[in-house]
């Protein structure tokens, strides 16, 4: 009887590339050939495109990271936390005050700590990284530059962006950006940048680059992109103009192809969601970049009691024209993380924390496709 191992290697590889990444990782010890194949950058990239992976969900709340079960796009299915996510050996819970997703990898950081973790939830691989200094207002992002000569998975060179401020000898706060390259295990200062603004929301990774909603006093809100290949910041337009600091503006990614923006006008109580056109890997910054209005919700008509003006993160369901909104809900005993399904004529709560937080901790909900991307293990010394 013929088995898969009897097939030509090219055909065997073609068949396996269509299997989900999680299943393949469970099969990695089947034979040495498969173990090597699952670590081959070309196969990893092919599996990302062809593999029958199912999106998984995470919630970061109260410094903990949880896996989630339930249909995030259904108001009839309560969302449940299936357990705290743990470290590689399963002996300790994974603590994180912030989490950033890129290409199936997670960057976890803790406020006031110089320790970072890059982690692949699918394979369990992780590497610890130490920042050069500690800070309380650090902003981190994970991305990659693409190089045909790169030895990293899928031809990508993974990097960490760190933005922060430090007090110089004249006791003046000075902005600074640093880059950490996982392949070399070293930090370096990014000299050429202008930081006359501040990031308004957590960044989102798309095609290896990171996008922030930023704001300055003169022009108000705008979109800021960090190009990890060119290692530079680029300003891009937003579909609305506002200098009102109480407005809410939050980014999300749709099917790893487009950006989505949720804006809540604090004065009118109108929530609007826009979606960009498809962003290609080789697309120039301003070329053909456009926004389309996708959903408008008048929060003041029937939604007052939910006070959705404090949405921290969201996911967009294009097919059902609803948004999954995650927020920090202020209450008498401190506050809770809550998740709502919001549409043109609906607003349903599907989850709320039962744990009283020790401090305000702004939650993040995200979905990701499990990937075989390898976590580089060279450490900073």
C-alpha positions as a LaTeX table, in Angstrom:
\begin{tabular}{lrrr}
\hline
Residue & $x$ (\AA) & $y$ (\AA) & $z$ (\AA) \\
\hline
Unk1 & 0.00 & 0.00 & 0.00 \\
Unk2 & 1.41 & 3.39 & $-0.98$ \\
Unk3 & 1.84 & 5.97 & 1.80 \\
Unk4 & 2.54 & 9.69 & 1.62 \\
Unk5 & 6.22 & 9.01 & 2.26 \\
Unk6 & 6.35 & 7.00 & $-0.98$ \\
Unk7 & 5.36 & 10.02 & $-3.05$ \\
Unk8 & 7.92 & 12.23 & $-4.79$ \\
Unk9 & 9.18 & 14.90 & $-2.39$ \\
Unk10 & 7.73 & 17.76 & $-4.46$ \\
Unk11 & 4.26 & 16.20 & $-4.43$ \\
Unk12 & 4.56 & 15.37 & $-0.73$ \\
Unk13 & 5.48 & 18.97 & 0.01 \\
Unk14 & 2.58 & 20.24 & $-2.11$ \\
Unk15 & 0.09 & 18.12 & $-0.15$ \\
Unk16 & 1.49 & 19.04 & 3.27 \\
Unk17 & 1.49 & 22.76 & 2.44 \\
Unk18 & $-2.33$ & 22.62 & 2.44 \\
Unk19 & $-2.54$ & 21.25 & 5.98 \\
Unk20 & $-3.07$ & 23.67 & 8.89 \\
Unk21 & 0.03 & 24.95 & 10.66 \\
Unk22 & $-1.12$ & 23.58 & 14.04 \\
Unk23 & $-1.56$ & 20.08 & 12.64 \\
Unk24 & 1.81 & 20.20 & 10.89 \\
Unk25 & 3.57 & 21.23 & 14.09 \\
Unk26 & 2.08 & 18.21 & 15.87 \\
Unk27 & 3.55 & 16.05 & 13.07 \\
Unk28 & 7.04 & 17.58 & 13.16 \\
Unk29 & 8.58 & 14.53 & 14.89 \\
Unk30 & 7.18 & 12.08 & 12.31 \\
Unk31 & 10.49 & 12.02 & 10.45 \\
Unk32 & 13.59 & 14.14 & 9.97 \\
Unk33 & 12.54 & 15.10 & 6.45 \\
Unk34 & 9.24 & 16.58 & 7.65 \\
Unk35 & 10.94 & 18.34 & 10.56 \\
Unk36 & 13.33 & 20.03 & 8.12 \\
Unk37 & 10.51 & 20.79 & 5.67 \\
Unk38 & 8.35 & 22.54 & 8.28 \\
Unk39 & 11.29 & 24.83 & 9.06 \\
Unk40 & 12.05 & 25.67 & 5.44 \\
Unk41 & 11.23 & 29.37 & 4.79 \\
Unk42 & 9.78 & 28.64 & 1.35 \\
Unk43 & 7.46 & 25.97 & 2.76 \\
Unk44 & 6.42 & 28.22 & 5.67 \\
Unk45 & 5.44 & 30.97 & 3.24 \\
Unk46 & 3.53 & 28.54 & 1.02 \\
Unk47 & 1.69 & 27.08 & 4.02 \\
Unk48 & 0.61 & 30.58 & 5.09 \\
Unk49 & $-1.08$ & 31.04 & 1.72 \\
Unk50 & $-2.49$ & 27.53 & 1.15 \\
Unk51 & $-2.84$ & 25.97 & 4.60 \\
Unk52 & $-6.35$ & 25.35 & 5.95 \\
Unk53 & $-5.74$ & 27.39 & 9.06 \\
Unk54 & $-8.60$ & 28.64 & 11.23 \\
Unk55 & $-8.33$ & 32.06 & 12.83 \\
Unk56 & $-7.92$ & 32.04 & 16.59 \\
Unk57 & $-8.73$ & 34.76 & 19.09 \\
Unk58 & $-6.93$ & 36.32 & 22.04 \\
Unk59 & $-7.85$ & 38.80 & 24.74 \\
Unk60 & $-5.28$ & 40.73 & 26.73 \\
Unk61 & $-6.90$ & 42.04 & 29.90 \\
Unk62 & $-5.67$ & 42.72 & 33.44 \\
Unk63 & $-2.07$ & 41.99 & 32.36 \\
Unk64 & $-3.08$ & 38.44 & 31.37 \\
Unk65 & $-3.37$ & 36.88 & 27.91 \\
Unk66 & $-6.32$ & 34.52 & 27.34 \\
Unk67 & $-7.38$ & 32.28 & 24.49 \\
Unk68 & $-11.01$ & 32.78 & 23.52 \\
Unk69 & $-13.81$ & 30.51 & 22.37 \\
Unk70 & $-17.10$ & 31.46 & 20.79 \\
Unk71 & $-18.14$ & 33.25 & 17.64 \\
Unk72 & $-16.81$ & 36.80 & 17.88 \\
Unk73 & $-19.24$ & 37.83 & 15.16 \\
Unk74 & $-22.43$ & 36.50 & 16.72 \\
Unk75 & $-24.57$ & 38.34 & 19.25 \\
Unk76 & $-26.22$ & 35.05 & 20.20 \\
Unk77 & $-23.06$ & 33.20 & 21.30 \\
Unk78 & $-21.46$ & 34.37 & 24.57 \\
Unk79 & $-17.70$ & 34.63 & 24.39 \\
Unk80 & $-15.79$ & 32.45 & 26.84 \\
Unk81 & $-12.19$ & 32.49 & 27.96 \\
Unk82 & $-10.80$ & 28.96 & 27.56 \\
Unk83 & $-7.75$ & 29.53 & 29.72 \\
Unk84 & $-4.72$ & 31.65 & 30.45 \\
Unk85 & $-1.94$ & 31.30 & 27.92 \\
Unk86 & 1.26 & 30.01 & 29.41 \\
Unk87 & 4.95 & 30.07 & 28.65 \\
Unk88 & 6.85 & 27.45 & 26.67 \\
Unk89 & 7.05 & 24.94 & 29.52 \\
Unk90 & 3.53 & 25.65 & 30.77 \\
Unk91 & 4.76 & 26.41 & 34.27 \\
Unk92 & 3.95 & 30.11 & 34.39 \\
Unk93 & 1.13 & 32.26 & 33.13 \\
Unk94 & 1.98 & 34.75 & 30.41 \\
Unk95 & 1.80 & 38.27 & 31.81 \\
Unk96 & 1.70 & 41.25 & 29.47 \\
Unk97 & 0.54 & 44.84 & 29.76 \\
Unk98 & 0.65 & 45.08 & 25.97 \\
Unk99 & 0.61 & 42.62 & 23.09 \\
Unk100 & 1.39 & 43.20 & 19.42 \\
Unk101 & 0.72 & 40.76 & 16.57 \\
Unk102 & 2.65 & 40.37 & 13.31 \\
Unk103 & 2.74 & 37.43 & 10.88 \\
Unk104 & 1.62 & 34.86 & 13.48 \\
Unk105 & 4.13 & 36.11 & 16.07 \\
Unk106 & 3.30 & 37.99 & 19.28 \\
Unk107 & 5.40 & 40.67 & 20.94 \\
Unk108 & 4.59 & 40.86 & 24.66 \\
Unk109 & 5.79 & 43.69 & 26.88 \\
Unk110 & 5.21 & 44.76 & 30.46 \\
Unk111 & 4.89 & 48.36 & 31.62 \\
Unk112 & 7.96 & 49.56 & 33.50 \\
Unk113 & 9.95 & 46.45 & 32.58 \\
Unk114 & 12.86 & 46.10 & 30.17 \\
Unk115 & 11.93 & 42.49 & 29.36 \\
Unk116 & 10.20 & 41.59 & 26.09 \\
Unk117 & 9.03 & 38.26 & 24.71 \\
Unk118 & 8.55 & 37.32 & 21.05 \\
Unk119 & 6.32 & 34.26 & 20.96 \\
Unk120 & 4.66 & 31.98 & 18.42 \\
Unk121 & 1.41 & 30.63 & 19.96 \\
Unk122 & 1.21 & 27.87 & 17.35 \\
Unk123 & 4.63 & 26.29 & 17.92 \\
Unk124 & 5.19 & 27.46 & 21.51 \\
Unk125 & 8.57 & 28.88 & 20.55 \\
Unk126 & 9.65 & 32.11 & 22.15 \\
Unk127 & 12.68 & 34.26 & 22.77 \\
Unk128 & 13.32 & 36.80 & 25.54 \\
Unk129 & 14.75 & 40.20 & 24.71 \\
Unk130 & 16.08 & 42.86 & 27.05 \\
Unk131 & 15.60 & 46.53 & 26.23 \\
Unk132 & 18.58 & 48.81 & 26.80 \\
Unk133 & 16.73 & 50.88 & 29.40 \\
Unk134 & 13.52 & 50.70 & 31.41 \\
Unk135 & 10.64 & 53.03 & 30.69 \\
Unk136 & 7.02 & 53.61 & 31.67 \\
Unk137 & 5.71 & 55.08 & 28.39 \\
Unk138 & 7.38 & 52.83 & 25.85 \\
Unk139 & 5.56 & 52.01 & 22.61 \\
Unk140 & 6.61 & 48.80 & 20.87 \\
Unk141 & 5.83 & 47.35 & 17.44 \\
Unk142 & 6.89 & 44.17 & 15.65 \\
Unk143 & 7.44 & 44.11 & 11.89 \\
Unk144 & 9.73 & 42.85 & 9.19 \\
Unk145 & 11.72 & 43.86 & 6.16 \\
Unk146 & 11.85 & 41.53 & 3.19 \\
Unk147 & 15.15 & 40.43 & 1.70 \\
Unk148 & 15.84 & 37.57 & $-0.67$ \\
Unk149 & 19.14 & 37.00 & 1.11 \\
Unk150 & 17.62 & 36.90 & 4.58 \\
Unk151 & 18.19 & 33.72 & 6.55 \\
Unk152 & 15.03 & 34.23 & 8.59 \\
Unk153 & 11.70 & 32.48 & 8.03 \\
Unk154 & 9.92 & 33.32 & 4.77 \\
Unk155 & 12.76 & 35.65 & 3.75 \\
Unk156 & 11.67 & 38.13 & 6.42 \\
Unk157 & 14.03 & 39.93 & 8.77 \\
Unk158 & 11.99 & 40.55 & 11.93 \\
Unk159 & 12.54 & 43.75 & 13.87 \\
Unk160 & 11.18 & 45.51 & 16.95 \\
Unk161 & 10.49 & 49.24 & 16.99 \\
Unk162 & 10.70 & 51.02 & 20.33 \\
Unk163 & 9.55 & 54.65 & 20.77 \\
Unk164 & 10.07 & 56.36 & 24.12 \\
Unk165 & 11.30 & 59.52 & 25.85 \\
Unk166 & 14.29 & 60.00 & 28.13 \\
Unk167 & 15.41 & 62.81 & 30.42 \\
Unk168 & 18.67 & 64.35 & 29.19 \\
Unk169 & 21.33 & 66.19 & 31.19 \\
Unk170 & 19.40 & 69.45 & 30.86 \\
Unk171 & 16.36 & 67.71 & 32.38 \\
Unk172 & 14.43 & 67.95 & 29.12 \\
Unk173 & 12.37 & 65.03 & 27.82 \\
Unk174 & 13.78 & 63.93 & 24.47 \\
Unk175 & 11.97 & 61.50 & 22.10 \\
Unk176 & 13.95 & 58.58 & 20.73 \\
Unk177 & 13.36 & 55.52 & 18.57 \\
Unk178 & 15.35 & 52.29 & 18.55 \\
Unk179 & 15.38 & 49.19 & 16.33 \\
Unk180 & 16.09 & 45.65 & 17.51 \\
Unk181 & 16.96 & 43.06 & 14.87 \\
Unk182 & 16.16 & 39.51 & 15.93 \\
Unk183 & 18.68 & 38.02 & 13.49 \\
Unk184 & 21.60 & 39.94 & 15.05 \\
Unk185 & 20.28 & 40.24 & 18.60 \\
Unk186 & 21.24 & 43.91 & 18.94 \\
Unk187 & 19.66 & 47.33 & 19.47 \\
Unk188 & 20.56 & 50.48 & 17.54 \\
Unk189 & 19.26 & 54.06 & 17.66 \\
Unk190 & 17.14 & 55.31 & 14.76 \\
Unk191 & 18.59 & 58.73 & 14.01 \\
Unk192 & 16.46 & 60.11 & 11.19 \\
Unk193 & 12.95 & 60.69 & 12.49 \\
Unk194 & 10.71 & 63.54 & 13.57 \\
Unk195 & 8.63 & 62.96 & 16.69 \\
Unk196 & 6.59 & 66.15 & 16.99 \\
Unk197 & 3.42 & 64.18 & 17.63 \\
Unk198 & 2.22 & 61.33 & 19.82 \\
Unk199 & 0.67 & 57.97 & 19.00 \\
Unk200 & $-3.01$ & 58.00 & 19.83 \\
Unk201 & $-3.69$ & 54.26 & 19.66 \\
Unk202 & $-1.89$ & 50.93 & 19.61 \\
Unk203 & $-0.22$ & 50.18 & 16.30 \\
Unk204 & $-1.42$ & 47.56 & 13.82 \\
Unk205 & 0.85 & 45.45 & 11.63 \\
Unk206 & $-0.01$ & 44.95 & 7.96 \\
Unk207 & 2.35 & 43.49 & 5.34 \\
Unk208 & 5.23 & 43.82 & 7.81 \\
Unk209 & 4.78 & 47.56 & 8.44 \\
Unk210 & 3.09 & 49.24 & 11.40 \\
Unk211 & 0.33 & 51.84 & 11.28 \\
Unk212 & $-0.62$ & 54.20 & 14.13 \\
Unk213 & $-3.27$ & 56.82 & 14.56 \\
Unk214 & $-1.32$ & 59.88 & 15.71 \\
Unk215 & $-2.21$ & 63.45 & 16.62 \\
Unk216 & $-0.55$ & 66.83 & 16.94 \\
Unk217 & $-1.95$ & 70.14 & 18.14 \\
Unk218 & $-1.94$ & 71.88 & 14.77 \\
Unk219 & $-3.35$ & 69.30 & 12.36 \\
Unk220 & $-5.19$ & 66.96 & 14.71 \\
Unk221 & $-5.46$ & 63.27 & 13.81 \\
Unk222 & $-3.49$ & 61.60 & 11.01 \\
Unk223 & $-2.20$ & 58.14 & 10.06 \\
Unk224 & 1.45 & 57.33 & 10.71 \\
Unk225 & 3.16 & 54.38 & 9.05 \\
Unk226 & 6.52 & 52.95 & 10.04 \\
Unk227 & 8.21 & 51.24 & 7.10 \\
Unk228 & 10.41 & 48.48 & 8.56 \\
Unk229 & 12.35 & 48.03 & 5.32 \\
Unk230 & 13.26 & 51.69 & 4.83 \\
Unk231 & 13.17 & 52.27 & 8.62 \\
Unk232 & 11.32 & 55.56 & 8.35 \\
Unk233 & 8.01 & 57.14 & 9.33 \\
Unk234 & 5.51 & 58.25 & 6.67 \\
Unk235 & 2.39 & 60.37 & 7.17 \\
Unk236 & $-0.78$ & 59.18 & 5.43 \\
Unk237 & $-4.29$ & 60.67 & 5.30 \\
Unk238 & $-7.26$ & 59.72 & 7.46 \\
Unk239 & $-10.85$ & 59.87 & 6.16 \\
Unk240 & $-11.87$ & 62.42 & 8.79 \\
Unk241 & $-10.46$ & 65.67 & 10.14 \\
Unk242 & $-10.59$ & 66.47 & 13.85 \\
Unk243 & $-8.52$ & 68.32 & 16.40 \\
Unk244 & $-10.85$ & 67.31 & 19.25 \\
Unk245 & $-8.73$ & 65.29 & 21.68 \\
Unk246 & $-11.77$ & 63.51 & 23.19 \\
Unk247 & $-12.60$ & 61.71 & 19.95 \\
Unk248 & $-11.88$ & 57.97 & 19.72 \\
Unk249 & $-9.82$ & 56.64 & 16.81 \\
Unk250 & $-8.77$ & 52.98 & 16.67 \\
Unk251 & $-7.25$ & 50.80 & 13.94 \\
Unk252 & $-7.83$ & 47.18 & 13.00 \\
Unk253 & $-6.75$ & 44.86 & 10.16 \\
Unk254 & $-9.19$ & 43.09 & 7.83 \\
Unk255 & $-8.12$ & 39.66 & 6.52 \\
Unk256 & $-4.44$ & 40.69 & 6.54 \\
Unk257 & $-5.15$ & 42.79 & 3.45 \\
Unk258 & $-6.72$ & 46.10 & 4.50 \\
Unk259 & $-6.82$ & 48.60 & 7.32 \\
Unk260 & $-10.02$ & 49.48 & 9.12 \\
Unk261 & $-10.56$ & 52.60 & 11.22 \\
Unk262 & $-13.17$ & 53.17 & 13.92 \\
Unk263 & $-13.85$ & 56.82 & 14.77 \\
Unk264 & $-16.26$ & 58.06 & 17.43 \\
Unk265 & $-17.09$ & 61.76 & 17.34 \\
Unk266 & $-17.34$ & 62.72 & 21.01 \\
Unk267 & $-19.66$ & 65.64 & 20.32 \\
Unk268 & $-22.21$ & 63.94 & 18.07 \\
Unk269 & $-21.94$ & 60.38 & 19.42 \\
Unk270 & $-21.63$ & 59.00 & 15.88 \\
Unk271 & $-19.41$ & 55.96 & 15.34 \\
Unk272 & $-18.08$ & 55.57 & 11.80 \\
Unk273 & $-15.98$ & 52.71 & 10.42 \\
Unk274 & $-13.89$ & 53.06 & 7.28 \\
Unk275 & $-11.96$ & 50.42 & 5.31 \\
Unk276 & $-9.03$ & 51.03 & 2.97 \\
Unk277 & $-8.50$ & 49.49 & $-0.41$ \\
Unk278 & $-6.26$ & 46.40 & $-0.48$ \\
Unk279 & $-2.69$ & 47.27 & 0.49 \\
Unk280 & $-0.07$ & 45.36 & $-1.50$ \\
Unk281 & 3.45 & 44.53 & $-0.37$ \\
Unk282 & 5.06 & 46.73 & $-3.02$ \\
Unk283 & 2.59 & 49.60 & $-2.84$ \\
Unk284 & 4.03 & 53.11 & $-2.49$ \\
Unk285 & 2.91 & 55.07 & 0.57 \\
Unk286 & 0.47 & 57.51 & $-1.00$ \\
Unk287 & $-0.23$ & 55.77 & $-4.31$ \\
Unk288 & $-3.85$ & 54.63 & $-4.63$ \\
Unk289 & $-4.33$ & 54.80 & $-0.84$ \\
Unk290 & $-8.01$ & 55.46 & $-0.15$ \\
Unk291 & $-10.74$ & 55.00 & 2.47 \\
Unk292 & $-14.34$ & 53.88 & 2.00 \\
Unk293 & $-17.07$ & 54.55 & 4.56 \\
Unk294 & $-18.37$ & 51.16 & 5.67 \\
Unk295 & $-20.64$ & 51.52 & 8.71 \\
Unk296 & $-22.27$ & 54.42 & 10.57 \\
Unk297 & $-23.84$ & 53.94 & 14.01 \\
Unk298 & $-25.60$ & 56.65 & 16.03 \\
Unk299 & $-24.63$ & 55.64 & 19.55 \\
Unk300 & $-26.91$ & 58.16 & 21.24 \\
Unk301 & $-30.04$ & 56.46 & 19.89 \\
Unk302 & $-30.55$ & 53.58 & 22.30 \\
Unk303 & $-26.91$ & 52.98 & 23.19 \\
Unk304 & $-26.37$ & 55.67 & 25.85 \\
Unk305 & $-26.19$ & 53.23 & 28.76 \\
Unk306 & $-23.19$ & 51.42 & 27.22 \\
Unk307 & $-20.99$ & 54.54 & 26.97 \\
Unk308 & $-19.08$ & 53.14 & 24.01 \\
Unk309 & $-16.97$ & 56.26 & 23.66 \\
Unk310 & $-14.03$ & 54.36 & 25.23 \\
Unk311 & $-13.55$ & 51.60 & 22.62 \\
Unk312 & $-9.94$ & 50.39 & 22.92 \\
Unk313 & $-9.81$ & 47.82 & 20.11 \\
Unk314 & $-12.17$ & 46.32 & 17.57 \\
Unk315 & $-12.58$ & 43.71 & 14.83 \\
Unk316 & $-14.66$ & 44.22 & 11.71 \\
Unk317 & $-16.94$ & 41.56 & 10.24 \\
Unk318 & $-17.36$ & 42.75 & 6.65 \\
Unk319 & $-19.86$ & 40.07 & 5.70 \\
Unk320 & $-22.33$ & 40.80 & 8.53 \\
Unk321 & $-21.52$ & 44.53 & 8.72 \\
Unk322 & $-20.90$ & 44.51 & 12.46 \\
Unk323 & $-17.94$ & 45.40 & 14.66 \\
Unk324 & $-16.64$ & 43.53 & 17.70 \\
Unk325 & $-15.78$ & 46.35 & 20.13 \\
Unk326 & $-13.56$ & 45.80 & 23.16 \\
Unk327 & $-13.48$ & 48.46 & 25.85 \\
Unk328 & $-12.67$ & 49.29 & 29.43 \\
Unk329 & $-16.03$ & 49.81 & 31.12 \\
Unk330 & $-15.89$ & 52.15 & 34.13 \\
Unk331 & $-17.84$ & 50.89 & 37.15 \\
Unk332 & $-18.19$ & 51.69 & 40.82 \\
Unk333 & $-15.49$ & 49.24 & 41.91 \\
Unk334 & $-12.90$ & 50.22 & 39.33 \\
Unk335 & $-13.87$ & 48.89 & 35.92 \\
Unk336 & $-14.17$ & 45.83 & 33.70 \\
Unk337 & $-13.18$ & 44.68 & 30.23 \\
Unk338 & $-16.32$ & 44.34 & 28.11 \\
Unk339 & $-16.92$ & 43.14 & 24.55 \\
Unk340 & $-19.89$ & 44.25 & 22.42 \\
Unk341 & $-21.22$ & 43.39 & 18.99 \\
Unk342 & $-22.21$ & 46.71 & 17.38 \\
Unk343 & $-24.12$ & 47.19 & 14.13 \\
Unk344 & $-26.36$ & 49.77 & 12.53 \\
Unk345 & $-29.37$ & 48.77 & 14.65 \\
Unk346 & $-27.84$ & 46.72 & 17.46 \\
Unk347 & $-25.48$ & 46.81 & 20.41 \\
Unk348 & $-25.18$ & 43.55 & 22.38 \\
Unk349 & $-22.77$ & 42.81 & 25.22 \\
Unk350 & $-21.25$ & 39.31 & 24.80 \\
Unk351 & $-18.54$ & 39.33 & 27.47 \\
Unk352 & $-17.56$ & 41.10 & 30.69 \\
Unk353 & $-14.71$ & 40.48 & 33.12 \\
Unk354 & $-15.56$ & 39.05 & 36.51 \\
Unk355 & $-12.20$ & 40.03 & 38.03 \\
Unk356 & $-11.80$ & 43.41 & 39.67 \\
Unk357 & $-8.63$ & 44.99 & 38.23 \\
Unk358 & $-6.00$ & 46.55 & 40.46 \\
Unk359 & $-5.65$ & 49.41 & 37.95 \\
Unk360 & $-7.13$ & 50.63 & 34.68 \\
Unk361 & $-5.84$ & 48.22 & 32.05 \\
Unk362 & $-6.94$ & 48.93 & 28.51 \\
Unk363 & $-7.88$ & 45.65 & 26.81 \\
Unk364 & $-6.95$ & 44.33 & 23.38 \\
Unk365 & $-8.87$ & 41.71 & 21.40 \\
Unk366 & $-7.30$ & 40.25 & 18.28 \\
Unk367 & $-7.54$ & 37.37 & 15.83 \\
Unk368 & $-4.62$ & 35.72 & 14.07 \\
Unk369 & $-3.77$ & 32.87 & 11.74 \\
Unk370 & $-1.50$ & 30.24 & 13.35 \\
Unk371 & 1.81 & 30.10 & 11.52 \\
Unk372 & 4.99 & 28.01 & 11.40 \\
Unk373 & 7.18 & 31.14 & 11.36 \\
Unk374 & 10.24 & 30.44 & 13.46 \\
Unk375 & 11.15 & 32.64 & 16.40 \\
Unk376 & 14.82 & 33.52 & 16.15 \\
Unk377 & 16.55 & 32.68 & 19.41 \\
Unk378 & 19.72 & 34.79 & 19.35 \\
Unk379 & 19.61 & 36.90 & 22.49 \\
Unk380 & 20.84 & 40.40 & 23.22 \\
Unk381 & 23.98 & 40.42 & 25.36 \\
\hline
\end{tabular}
